[in-house]
PDB file of N, CA and C in Angstrom:
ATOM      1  N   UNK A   1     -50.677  -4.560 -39.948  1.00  0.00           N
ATOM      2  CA  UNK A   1     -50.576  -5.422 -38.784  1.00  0.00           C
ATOM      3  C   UNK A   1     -49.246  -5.133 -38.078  1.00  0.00           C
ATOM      4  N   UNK A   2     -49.453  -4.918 -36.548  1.00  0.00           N
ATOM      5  CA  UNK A   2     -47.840  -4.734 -36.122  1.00  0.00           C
ATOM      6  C   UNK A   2     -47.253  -5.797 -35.612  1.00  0.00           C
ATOM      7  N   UNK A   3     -46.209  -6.096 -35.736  1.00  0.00           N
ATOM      8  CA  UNK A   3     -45.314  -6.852 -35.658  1.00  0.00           C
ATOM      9  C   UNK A   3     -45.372  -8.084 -34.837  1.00  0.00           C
ATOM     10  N   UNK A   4     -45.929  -7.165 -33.164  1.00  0.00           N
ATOM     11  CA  UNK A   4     -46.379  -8.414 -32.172  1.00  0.00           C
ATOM     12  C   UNK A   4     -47.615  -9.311 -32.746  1.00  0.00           C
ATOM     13  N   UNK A   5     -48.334  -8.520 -33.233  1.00  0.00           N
ATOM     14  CA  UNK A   5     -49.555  -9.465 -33.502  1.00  0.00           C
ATOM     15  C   UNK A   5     -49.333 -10.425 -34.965  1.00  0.00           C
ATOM     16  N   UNK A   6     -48.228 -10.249 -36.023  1.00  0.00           N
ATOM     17  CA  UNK A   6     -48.438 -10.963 -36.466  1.00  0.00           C
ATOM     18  C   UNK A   6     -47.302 -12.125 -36.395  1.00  0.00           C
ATOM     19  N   UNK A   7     -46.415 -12.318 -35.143  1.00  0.00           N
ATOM     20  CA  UNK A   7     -45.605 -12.868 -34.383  1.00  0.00           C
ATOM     21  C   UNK A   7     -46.246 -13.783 -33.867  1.00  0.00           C
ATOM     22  N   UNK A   8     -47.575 -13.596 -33.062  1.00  0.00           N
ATOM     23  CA  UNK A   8     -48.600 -14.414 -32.662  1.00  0.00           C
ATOM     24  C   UNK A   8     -49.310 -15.032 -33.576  1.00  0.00           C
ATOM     25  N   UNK A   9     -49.692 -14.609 -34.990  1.00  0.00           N
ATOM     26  CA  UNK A   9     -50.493 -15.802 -35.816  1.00  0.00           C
ATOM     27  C   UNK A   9     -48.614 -16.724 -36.170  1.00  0.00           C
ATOM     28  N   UNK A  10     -47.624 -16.554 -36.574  1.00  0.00           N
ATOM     29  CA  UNK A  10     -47.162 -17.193 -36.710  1.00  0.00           C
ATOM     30  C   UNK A  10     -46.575 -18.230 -35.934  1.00  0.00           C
ATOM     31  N   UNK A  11     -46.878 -18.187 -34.882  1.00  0.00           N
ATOM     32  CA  UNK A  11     -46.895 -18.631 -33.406  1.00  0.00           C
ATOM     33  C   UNK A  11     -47.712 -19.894 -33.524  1.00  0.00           C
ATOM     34  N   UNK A  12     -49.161 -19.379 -33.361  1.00  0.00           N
ATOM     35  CA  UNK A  12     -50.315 -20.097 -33.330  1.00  0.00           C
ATOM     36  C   UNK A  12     -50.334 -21.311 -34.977  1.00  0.00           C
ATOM     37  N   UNK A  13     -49.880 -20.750 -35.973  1.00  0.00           N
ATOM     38  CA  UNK A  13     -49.923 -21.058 -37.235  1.00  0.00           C
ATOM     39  C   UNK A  13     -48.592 -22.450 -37.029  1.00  0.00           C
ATOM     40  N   UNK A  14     -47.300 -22.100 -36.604  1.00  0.00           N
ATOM     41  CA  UNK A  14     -46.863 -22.979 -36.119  1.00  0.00           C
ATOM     42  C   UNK A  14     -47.182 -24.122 -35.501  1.00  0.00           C
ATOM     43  N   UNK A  15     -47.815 -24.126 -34.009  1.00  0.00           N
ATOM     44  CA  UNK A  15     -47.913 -25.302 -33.113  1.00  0.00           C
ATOM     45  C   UNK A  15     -49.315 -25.500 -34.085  1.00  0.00           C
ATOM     46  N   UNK A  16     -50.314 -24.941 -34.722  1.00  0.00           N
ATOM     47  CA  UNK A  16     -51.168 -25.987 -35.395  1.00  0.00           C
ATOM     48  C   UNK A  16     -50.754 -26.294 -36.702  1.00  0.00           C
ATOM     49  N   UNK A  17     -49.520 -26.217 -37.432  1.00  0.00           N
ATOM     50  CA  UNK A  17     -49.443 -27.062 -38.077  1.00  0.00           C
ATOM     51  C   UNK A  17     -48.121 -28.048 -38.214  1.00  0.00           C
ATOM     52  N   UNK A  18     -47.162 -27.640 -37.143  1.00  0.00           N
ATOM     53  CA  UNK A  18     -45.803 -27.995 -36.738  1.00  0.00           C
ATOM     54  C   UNK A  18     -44.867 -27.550 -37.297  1.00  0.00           C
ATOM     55  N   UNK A  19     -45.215 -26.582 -38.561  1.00  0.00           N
ATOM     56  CA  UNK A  19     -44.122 -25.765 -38.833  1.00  0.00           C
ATOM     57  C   UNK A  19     -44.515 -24.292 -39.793  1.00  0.00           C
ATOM     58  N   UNK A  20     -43.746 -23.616 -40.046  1.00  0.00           N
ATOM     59  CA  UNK A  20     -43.945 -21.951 -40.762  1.00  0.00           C
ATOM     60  C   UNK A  20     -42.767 -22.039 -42.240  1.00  0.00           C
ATOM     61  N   UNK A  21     -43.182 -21.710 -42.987  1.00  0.00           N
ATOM     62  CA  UNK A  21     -42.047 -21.491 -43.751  1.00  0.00           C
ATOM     63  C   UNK A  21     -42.325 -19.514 -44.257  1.00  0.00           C
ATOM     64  N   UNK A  22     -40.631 -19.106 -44.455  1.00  0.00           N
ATOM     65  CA  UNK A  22     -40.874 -17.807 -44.482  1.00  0.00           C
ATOM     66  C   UNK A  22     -41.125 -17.381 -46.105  1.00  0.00           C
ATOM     67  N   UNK A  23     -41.096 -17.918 -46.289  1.00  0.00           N
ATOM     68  CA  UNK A  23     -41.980 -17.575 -48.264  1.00  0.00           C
ATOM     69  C   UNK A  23     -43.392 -17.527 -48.173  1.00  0.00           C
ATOM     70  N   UNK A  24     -43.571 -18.841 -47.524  1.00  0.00           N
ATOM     71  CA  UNK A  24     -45.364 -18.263 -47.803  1.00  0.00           C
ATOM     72  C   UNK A  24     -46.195 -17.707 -46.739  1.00  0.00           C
ATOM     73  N   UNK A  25     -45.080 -17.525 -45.522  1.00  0.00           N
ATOM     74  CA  UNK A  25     -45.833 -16.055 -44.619  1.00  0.00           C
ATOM     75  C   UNK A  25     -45.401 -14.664 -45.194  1.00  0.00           C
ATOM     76  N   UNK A  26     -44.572 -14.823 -45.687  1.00  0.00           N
ATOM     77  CA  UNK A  26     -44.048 -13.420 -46.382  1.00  0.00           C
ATOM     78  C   UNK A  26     -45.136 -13.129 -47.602  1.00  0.00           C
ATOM     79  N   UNK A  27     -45.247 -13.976 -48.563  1.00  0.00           N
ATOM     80  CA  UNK A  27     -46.595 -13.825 -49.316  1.00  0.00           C
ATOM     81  C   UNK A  27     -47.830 -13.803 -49.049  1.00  0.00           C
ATOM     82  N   UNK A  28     -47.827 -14.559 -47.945  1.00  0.00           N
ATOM     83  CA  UNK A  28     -49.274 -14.329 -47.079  1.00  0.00           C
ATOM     84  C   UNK A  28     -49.710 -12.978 -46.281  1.00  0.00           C
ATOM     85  N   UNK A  29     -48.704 -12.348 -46.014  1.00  0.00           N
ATOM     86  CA  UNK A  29     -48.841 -11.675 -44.648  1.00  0.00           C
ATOM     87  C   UNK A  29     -48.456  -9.631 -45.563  1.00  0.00           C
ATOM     88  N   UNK A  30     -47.834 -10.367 -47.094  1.00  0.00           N
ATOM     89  CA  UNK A  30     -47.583  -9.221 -48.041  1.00  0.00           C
ATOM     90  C   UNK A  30     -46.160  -8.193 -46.972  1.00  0.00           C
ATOM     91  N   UNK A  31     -45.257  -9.074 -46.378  1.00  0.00           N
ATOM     92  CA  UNK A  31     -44.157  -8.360 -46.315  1.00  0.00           C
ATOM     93  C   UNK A  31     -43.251  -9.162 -46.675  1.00  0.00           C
ATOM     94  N   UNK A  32     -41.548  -8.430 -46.414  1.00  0.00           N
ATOM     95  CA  UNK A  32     -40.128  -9.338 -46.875  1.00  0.00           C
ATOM     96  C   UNK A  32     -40.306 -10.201 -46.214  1.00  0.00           C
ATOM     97  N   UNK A  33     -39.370 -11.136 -46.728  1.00  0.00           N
ATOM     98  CA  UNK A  33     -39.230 -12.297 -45.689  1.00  0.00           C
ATOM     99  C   UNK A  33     -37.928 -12.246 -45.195  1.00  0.00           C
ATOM    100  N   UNK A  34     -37.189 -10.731 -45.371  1.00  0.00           N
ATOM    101  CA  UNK A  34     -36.501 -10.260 -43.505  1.00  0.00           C
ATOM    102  C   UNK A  34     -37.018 -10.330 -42.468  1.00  0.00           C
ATOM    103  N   UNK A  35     -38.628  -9.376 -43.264  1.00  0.00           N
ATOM    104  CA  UNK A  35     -39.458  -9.039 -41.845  1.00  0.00           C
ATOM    105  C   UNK A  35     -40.138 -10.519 -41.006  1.00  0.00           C
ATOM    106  N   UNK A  36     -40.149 -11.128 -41.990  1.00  0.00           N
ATOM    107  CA  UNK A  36     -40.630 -12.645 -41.109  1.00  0.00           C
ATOM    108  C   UNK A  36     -39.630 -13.314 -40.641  1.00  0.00           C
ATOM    109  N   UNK A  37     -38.602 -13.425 -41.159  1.00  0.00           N
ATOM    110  CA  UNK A  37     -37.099 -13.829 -40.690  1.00  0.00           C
ATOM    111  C   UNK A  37     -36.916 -13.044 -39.280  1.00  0.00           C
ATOM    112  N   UNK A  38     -37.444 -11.878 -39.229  1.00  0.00           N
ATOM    113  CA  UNK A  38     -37.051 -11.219 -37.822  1.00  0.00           C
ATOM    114  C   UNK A  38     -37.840 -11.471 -36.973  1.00  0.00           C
ATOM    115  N   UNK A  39     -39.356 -11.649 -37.525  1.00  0.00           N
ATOM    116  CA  UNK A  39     -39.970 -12.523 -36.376  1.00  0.00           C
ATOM    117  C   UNK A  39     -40.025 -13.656 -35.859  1.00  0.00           C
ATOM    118  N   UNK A  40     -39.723 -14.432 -36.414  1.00  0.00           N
ATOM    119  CA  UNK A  40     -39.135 -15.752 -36.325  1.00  0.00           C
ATOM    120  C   UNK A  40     -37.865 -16.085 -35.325  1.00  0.00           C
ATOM    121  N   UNK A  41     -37.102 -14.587 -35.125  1.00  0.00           N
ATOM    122  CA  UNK A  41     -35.988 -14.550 -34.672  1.00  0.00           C
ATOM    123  C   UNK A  41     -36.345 -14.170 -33.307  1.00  0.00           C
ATOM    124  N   UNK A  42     -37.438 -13.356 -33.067  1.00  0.00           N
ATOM    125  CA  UNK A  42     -37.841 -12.800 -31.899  1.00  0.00           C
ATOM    126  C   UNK A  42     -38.669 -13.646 -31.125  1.00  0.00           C
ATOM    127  N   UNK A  43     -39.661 -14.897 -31.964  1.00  0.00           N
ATOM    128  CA  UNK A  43     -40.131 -15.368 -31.219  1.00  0.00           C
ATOM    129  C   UNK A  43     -39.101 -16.596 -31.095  1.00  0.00           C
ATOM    130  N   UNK A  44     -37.785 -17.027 -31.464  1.00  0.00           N
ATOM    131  CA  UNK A  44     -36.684 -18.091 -31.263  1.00  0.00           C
ATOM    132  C   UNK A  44     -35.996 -17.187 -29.779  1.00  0.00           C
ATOM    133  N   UNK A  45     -35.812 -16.236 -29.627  1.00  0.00           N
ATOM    134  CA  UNK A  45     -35.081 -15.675 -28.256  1.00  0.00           C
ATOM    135  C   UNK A  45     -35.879 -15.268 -27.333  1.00  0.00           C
ATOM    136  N   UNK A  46     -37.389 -15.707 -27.287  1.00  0.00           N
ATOM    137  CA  UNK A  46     -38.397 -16.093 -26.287  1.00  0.00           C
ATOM    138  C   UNK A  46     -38.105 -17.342 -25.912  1.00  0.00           C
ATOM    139  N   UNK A  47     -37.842 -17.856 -26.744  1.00  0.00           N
ATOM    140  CA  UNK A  47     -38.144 -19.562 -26.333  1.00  0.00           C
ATOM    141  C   UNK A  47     -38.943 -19.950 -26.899  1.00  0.00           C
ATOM    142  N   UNK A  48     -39.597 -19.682 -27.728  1.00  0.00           N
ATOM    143  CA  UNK A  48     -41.274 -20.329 -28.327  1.00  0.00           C
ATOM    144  C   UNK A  48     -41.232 -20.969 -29.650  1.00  0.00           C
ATOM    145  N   UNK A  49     -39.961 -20.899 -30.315  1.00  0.00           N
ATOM    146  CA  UNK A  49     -39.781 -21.662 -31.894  1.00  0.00           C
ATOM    147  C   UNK A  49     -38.296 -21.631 -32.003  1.00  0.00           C
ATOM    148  N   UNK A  50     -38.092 -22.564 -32.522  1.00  0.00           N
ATOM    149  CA  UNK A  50     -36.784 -23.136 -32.876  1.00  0.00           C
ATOM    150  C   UNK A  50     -36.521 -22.712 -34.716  1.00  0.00           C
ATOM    151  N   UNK A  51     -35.777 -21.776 -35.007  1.00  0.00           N
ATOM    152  CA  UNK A  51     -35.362 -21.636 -36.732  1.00  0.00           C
ATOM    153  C   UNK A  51     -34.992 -22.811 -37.710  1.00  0.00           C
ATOM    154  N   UNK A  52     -35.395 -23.221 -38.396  1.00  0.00           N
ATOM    155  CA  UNK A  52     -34.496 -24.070 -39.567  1.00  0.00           C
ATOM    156  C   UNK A  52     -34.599 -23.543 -40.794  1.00  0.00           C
ATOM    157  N   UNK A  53     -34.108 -24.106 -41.536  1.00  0.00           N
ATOM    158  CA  UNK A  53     -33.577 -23.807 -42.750  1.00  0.00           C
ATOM    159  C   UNK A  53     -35.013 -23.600 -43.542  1.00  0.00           C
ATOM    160  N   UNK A  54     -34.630 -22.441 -43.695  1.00  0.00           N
ATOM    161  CA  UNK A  54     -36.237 -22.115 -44.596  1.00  0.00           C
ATOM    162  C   UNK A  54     -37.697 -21.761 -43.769  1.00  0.00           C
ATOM    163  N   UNK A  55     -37.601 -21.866 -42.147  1.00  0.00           N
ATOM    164  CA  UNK A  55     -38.961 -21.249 -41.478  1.00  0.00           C
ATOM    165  C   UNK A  55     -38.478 -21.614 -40.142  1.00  0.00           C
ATOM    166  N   UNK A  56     -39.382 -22.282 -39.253  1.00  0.00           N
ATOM    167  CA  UNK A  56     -39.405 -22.210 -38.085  1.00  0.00           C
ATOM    168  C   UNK A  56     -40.364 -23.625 -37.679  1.00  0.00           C
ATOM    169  N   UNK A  57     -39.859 -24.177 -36.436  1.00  0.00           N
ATOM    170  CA  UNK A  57     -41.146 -24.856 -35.857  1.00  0.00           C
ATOM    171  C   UNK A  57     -41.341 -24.937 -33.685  1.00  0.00           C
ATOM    172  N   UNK A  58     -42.217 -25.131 -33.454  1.00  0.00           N
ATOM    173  CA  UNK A  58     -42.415 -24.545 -32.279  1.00  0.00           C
ATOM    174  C   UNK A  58     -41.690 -26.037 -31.433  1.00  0.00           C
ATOM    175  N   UNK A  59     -41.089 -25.287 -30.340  1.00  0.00           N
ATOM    176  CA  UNK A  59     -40.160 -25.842 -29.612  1.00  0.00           C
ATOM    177  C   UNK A  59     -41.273 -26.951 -28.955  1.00  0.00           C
ATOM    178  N   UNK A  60     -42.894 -27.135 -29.281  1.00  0.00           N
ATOM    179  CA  UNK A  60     -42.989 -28.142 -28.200  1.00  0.00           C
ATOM    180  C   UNK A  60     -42.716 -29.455 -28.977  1.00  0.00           C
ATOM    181  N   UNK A  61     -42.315 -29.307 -30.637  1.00  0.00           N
ATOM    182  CA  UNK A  61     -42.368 -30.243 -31.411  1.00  0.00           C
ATOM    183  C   UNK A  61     -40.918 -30.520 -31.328  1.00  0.00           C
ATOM    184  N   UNK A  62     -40.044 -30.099 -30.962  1.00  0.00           N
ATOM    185  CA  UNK A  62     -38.353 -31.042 -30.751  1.00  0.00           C
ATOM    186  C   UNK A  62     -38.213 -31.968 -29.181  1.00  0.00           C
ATOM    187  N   UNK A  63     -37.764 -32.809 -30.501  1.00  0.00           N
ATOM    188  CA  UNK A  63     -37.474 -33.769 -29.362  1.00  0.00           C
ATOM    189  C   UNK A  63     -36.164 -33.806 -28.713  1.00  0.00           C
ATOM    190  N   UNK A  64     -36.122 -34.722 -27.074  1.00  0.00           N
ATOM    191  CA  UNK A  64     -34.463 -34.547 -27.032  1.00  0.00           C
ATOM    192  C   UNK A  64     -33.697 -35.760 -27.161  1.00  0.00           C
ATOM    193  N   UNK A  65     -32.754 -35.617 -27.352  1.00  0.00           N
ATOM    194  CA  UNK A  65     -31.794 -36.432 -27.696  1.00  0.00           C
ATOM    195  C   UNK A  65     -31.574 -37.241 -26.633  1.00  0.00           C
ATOM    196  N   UNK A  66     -31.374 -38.949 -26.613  1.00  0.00           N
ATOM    197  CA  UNK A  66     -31.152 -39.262 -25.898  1.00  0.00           C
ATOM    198  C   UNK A  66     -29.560 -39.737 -25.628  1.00  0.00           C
ATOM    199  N   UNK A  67     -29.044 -40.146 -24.589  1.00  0.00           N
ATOM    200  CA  UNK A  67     -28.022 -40.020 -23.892  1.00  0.00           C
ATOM    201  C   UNK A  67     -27.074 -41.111 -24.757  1.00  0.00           C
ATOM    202  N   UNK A  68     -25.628 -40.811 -25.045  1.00  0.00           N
ATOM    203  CA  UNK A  68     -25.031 -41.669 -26.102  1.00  0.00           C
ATOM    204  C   UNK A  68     -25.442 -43.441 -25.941  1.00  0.00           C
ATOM    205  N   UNK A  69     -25.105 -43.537 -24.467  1.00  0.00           N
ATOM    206  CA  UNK A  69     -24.765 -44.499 -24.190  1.00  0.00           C
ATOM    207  C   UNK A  69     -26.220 -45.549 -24.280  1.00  0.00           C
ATOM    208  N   UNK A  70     -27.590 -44.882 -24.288  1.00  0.00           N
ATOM    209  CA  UNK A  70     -28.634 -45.352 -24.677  1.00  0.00           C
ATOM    210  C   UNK A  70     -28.703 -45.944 -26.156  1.00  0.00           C
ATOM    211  N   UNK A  71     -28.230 -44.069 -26.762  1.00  0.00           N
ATOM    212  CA  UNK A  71     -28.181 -44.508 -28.439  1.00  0.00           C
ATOM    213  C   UNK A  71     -27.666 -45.540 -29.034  1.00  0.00           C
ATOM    214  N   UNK A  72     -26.409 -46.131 -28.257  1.00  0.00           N
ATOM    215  CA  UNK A  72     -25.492 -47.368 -28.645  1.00  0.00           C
ATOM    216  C   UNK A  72     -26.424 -48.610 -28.702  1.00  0.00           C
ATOM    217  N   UNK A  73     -27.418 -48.510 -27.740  1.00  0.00           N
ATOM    218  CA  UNK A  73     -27.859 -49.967 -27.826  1.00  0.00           C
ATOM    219  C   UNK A  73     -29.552 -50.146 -28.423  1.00  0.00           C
ATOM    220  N   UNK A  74     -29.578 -48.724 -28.941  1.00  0.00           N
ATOM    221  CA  UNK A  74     -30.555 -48.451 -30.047  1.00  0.00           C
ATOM    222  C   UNK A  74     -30.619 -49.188 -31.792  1.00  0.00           C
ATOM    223  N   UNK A  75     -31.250 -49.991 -31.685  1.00  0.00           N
ATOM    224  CA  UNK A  75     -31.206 -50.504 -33.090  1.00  0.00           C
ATOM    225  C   UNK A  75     -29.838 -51.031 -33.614  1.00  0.00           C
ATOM    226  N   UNK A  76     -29.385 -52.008 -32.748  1.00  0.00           N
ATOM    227  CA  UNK A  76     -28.133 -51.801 -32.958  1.00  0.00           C
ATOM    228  C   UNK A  76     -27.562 -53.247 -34.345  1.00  0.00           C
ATOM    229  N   UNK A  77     -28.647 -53.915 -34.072  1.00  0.00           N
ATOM    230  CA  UNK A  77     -28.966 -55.133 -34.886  1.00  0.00           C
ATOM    231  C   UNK A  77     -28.364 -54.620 -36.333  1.00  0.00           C
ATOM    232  N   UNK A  78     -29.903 -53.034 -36.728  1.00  0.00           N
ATOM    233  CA  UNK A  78     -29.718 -52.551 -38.208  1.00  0.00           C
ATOM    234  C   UNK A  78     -28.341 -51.827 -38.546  1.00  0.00           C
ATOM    235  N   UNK A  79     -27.995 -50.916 -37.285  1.00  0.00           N
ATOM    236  CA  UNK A  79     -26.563 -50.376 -37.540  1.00  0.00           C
ATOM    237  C   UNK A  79     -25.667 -51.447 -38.006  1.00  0.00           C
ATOM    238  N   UNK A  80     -25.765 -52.678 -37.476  1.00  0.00           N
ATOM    239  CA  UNK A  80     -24.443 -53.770 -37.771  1.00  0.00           C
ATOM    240  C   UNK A  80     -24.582 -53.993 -39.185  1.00  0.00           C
ATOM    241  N   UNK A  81     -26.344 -54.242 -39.602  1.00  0.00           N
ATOM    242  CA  UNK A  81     -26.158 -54.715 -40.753  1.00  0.00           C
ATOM    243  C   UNK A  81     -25.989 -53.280 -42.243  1.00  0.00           C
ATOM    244  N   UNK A  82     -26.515 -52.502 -41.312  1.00  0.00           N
ATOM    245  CA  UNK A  82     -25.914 -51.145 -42.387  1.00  0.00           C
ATOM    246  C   UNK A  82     -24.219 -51.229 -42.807  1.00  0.00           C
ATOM    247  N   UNK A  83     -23.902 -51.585 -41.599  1.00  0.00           N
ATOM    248  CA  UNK A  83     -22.288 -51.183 -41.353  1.00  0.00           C
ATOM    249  C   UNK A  83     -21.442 -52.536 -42.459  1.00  0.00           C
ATOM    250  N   UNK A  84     -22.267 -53.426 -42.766  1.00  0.00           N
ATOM    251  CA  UNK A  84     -21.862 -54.777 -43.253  1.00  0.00           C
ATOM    252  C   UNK A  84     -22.513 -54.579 -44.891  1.00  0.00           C
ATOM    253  N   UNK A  85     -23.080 -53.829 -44.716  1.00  0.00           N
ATOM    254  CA  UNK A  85     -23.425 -53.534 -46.273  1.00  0.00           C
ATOM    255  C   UNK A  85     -22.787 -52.499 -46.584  1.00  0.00           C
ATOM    256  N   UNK A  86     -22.148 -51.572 -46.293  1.00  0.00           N
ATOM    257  CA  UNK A  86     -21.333 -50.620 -46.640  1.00  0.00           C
ATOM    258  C   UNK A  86     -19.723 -50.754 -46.676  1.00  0.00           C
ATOM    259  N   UNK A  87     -19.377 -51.760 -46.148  1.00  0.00           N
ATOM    260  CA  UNK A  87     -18.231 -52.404 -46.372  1.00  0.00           C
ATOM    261  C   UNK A  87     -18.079 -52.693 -47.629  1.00  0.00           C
ATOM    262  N   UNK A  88     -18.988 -53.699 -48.270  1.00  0.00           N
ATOM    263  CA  UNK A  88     -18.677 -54.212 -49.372  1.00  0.00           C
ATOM    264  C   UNK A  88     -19.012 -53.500 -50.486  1.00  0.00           C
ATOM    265  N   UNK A  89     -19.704 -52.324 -50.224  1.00  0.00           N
ATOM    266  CA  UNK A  89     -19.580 -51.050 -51.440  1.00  0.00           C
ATOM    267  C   UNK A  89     -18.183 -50.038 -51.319  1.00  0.00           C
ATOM    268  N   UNK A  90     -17.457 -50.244 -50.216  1.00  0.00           N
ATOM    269  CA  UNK A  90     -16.123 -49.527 -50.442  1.00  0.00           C
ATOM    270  C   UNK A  90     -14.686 -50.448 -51.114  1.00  0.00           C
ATOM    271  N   UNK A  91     -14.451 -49.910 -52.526  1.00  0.00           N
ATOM    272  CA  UNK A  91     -13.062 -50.213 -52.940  1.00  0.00           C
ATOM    273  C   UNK A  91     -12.103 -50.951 -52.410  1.00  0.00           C
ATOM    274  N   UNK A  92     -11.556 -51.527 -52.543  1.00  0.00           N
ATOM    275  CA  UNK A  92     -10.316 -52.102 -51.950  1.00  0.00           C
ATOM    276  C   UNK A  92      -9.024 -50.845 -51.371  1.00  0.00           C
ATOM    277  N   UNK A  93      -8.987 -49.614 -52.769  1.00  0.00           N
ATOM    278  CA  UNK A  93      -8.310 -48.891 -52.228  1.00  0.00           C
ATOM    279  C   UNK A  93      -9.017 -47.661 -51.310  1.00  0.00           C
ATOM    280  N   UNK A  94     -10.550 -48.078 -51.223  1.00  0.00           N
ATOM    281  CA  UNK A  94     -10.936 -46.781 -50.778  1.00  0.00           C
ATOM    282  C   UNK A  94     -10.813 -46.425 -49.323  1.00  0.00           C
ATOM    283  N   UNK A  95     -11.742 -45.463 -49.073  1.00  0.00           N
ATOM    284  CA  UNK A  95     -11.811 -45.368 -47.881  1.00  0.00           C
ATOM    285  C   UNK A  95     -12.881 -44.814 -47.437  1.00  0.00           C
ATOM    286  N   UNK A  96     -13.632 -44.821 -45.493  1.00  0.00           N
ATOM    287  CA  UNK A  96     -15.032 -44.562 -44.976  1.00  0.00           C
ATOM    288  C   UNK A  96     -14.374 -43.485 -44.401  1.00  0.00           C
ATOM    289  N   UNK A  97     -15.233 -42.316 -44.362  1.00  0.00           N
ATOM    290  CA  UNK A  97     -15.194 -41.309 -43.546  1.00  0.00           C
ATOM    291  C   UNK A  97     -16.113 -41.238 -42.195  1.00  0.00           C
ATOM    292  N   UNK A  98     -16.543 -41.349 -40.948  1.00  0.00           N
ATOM    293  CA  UNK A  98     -17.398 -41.310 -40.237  1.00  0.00           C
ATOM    294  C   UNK A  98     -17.551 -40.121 -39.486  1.00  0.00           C
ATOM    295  N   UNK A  99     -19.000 -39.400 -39.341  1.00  0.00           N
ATOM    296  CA  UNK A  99     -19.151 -38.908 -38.714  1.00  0.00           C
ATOM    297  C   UNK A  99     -19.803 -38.855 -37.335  1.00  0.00           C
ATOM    298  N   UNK A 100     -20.151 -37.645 -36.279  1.00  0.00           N
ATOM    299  CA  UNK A 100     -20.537 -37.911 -35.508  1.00  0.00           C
ATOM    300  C   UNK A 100     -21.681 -38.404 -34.962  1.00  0.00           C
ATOM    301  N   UNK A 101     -22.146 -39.466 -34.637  1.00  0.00           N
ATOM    302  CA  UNK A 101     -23.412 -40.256 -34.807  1.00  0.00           C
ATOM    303  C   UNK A 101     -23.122 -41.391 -33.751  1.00  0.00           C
ATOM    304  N   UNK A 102     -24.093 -42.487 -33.329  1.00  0.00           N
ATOM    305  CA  UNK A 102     -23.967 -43.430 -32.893  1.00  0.00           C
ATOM    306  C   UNK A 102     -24.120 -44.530 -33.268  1.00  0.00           C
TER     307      UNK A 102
END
């Protein structure tokens, strides 16, 4: 099978099942899983799949992020009470690290 065409079942194999992993197209398809890693890579600098850790899934399945200032007033009830339960699991001498999030 050459390369384009089996770029396209992983394509198609993607958006119907929302994602690829490169182990079991590599066992499926009986090559490395460089060679699927490189297709994966070729169809990510089309535009047509997004890479993660371990395969791929097709860009119509990411969502976008919405705007901080939305995120702030997103669930903001549970954040308080997350934020109030994690208080009282930190030490007296300890300390919270936070990252970037809303």
């Amino acid at each position: 099978m050459y390369a384009e065409e089996r770029q396209r079942v992983f394509l198609d194999r993607a958006r119907a099942n929302g994602r690829v992993d490169v182990a079991e197209l590599a066992a499926e398809f009986s090559v490395t899983t460089e060679t699927v890693r490189r297709d994966l890579t070729v169809l990510e600098r089309h535009g047509l799949l997004r890479r993660v850790h371990g395969g791929a899934i097709p860009v119509e399945r990411l969502g976008f992020e919405p705007a901080l200032a939305t995120r702030n007033t997103l669930m903001a009830t549970e954040k308080d009470r997350i934020a109030k339960a994690a208080i009282t699991e930190i030490p007296e001498e300890g300390a919270i690290l936070l990252d970037a999030g809303s």
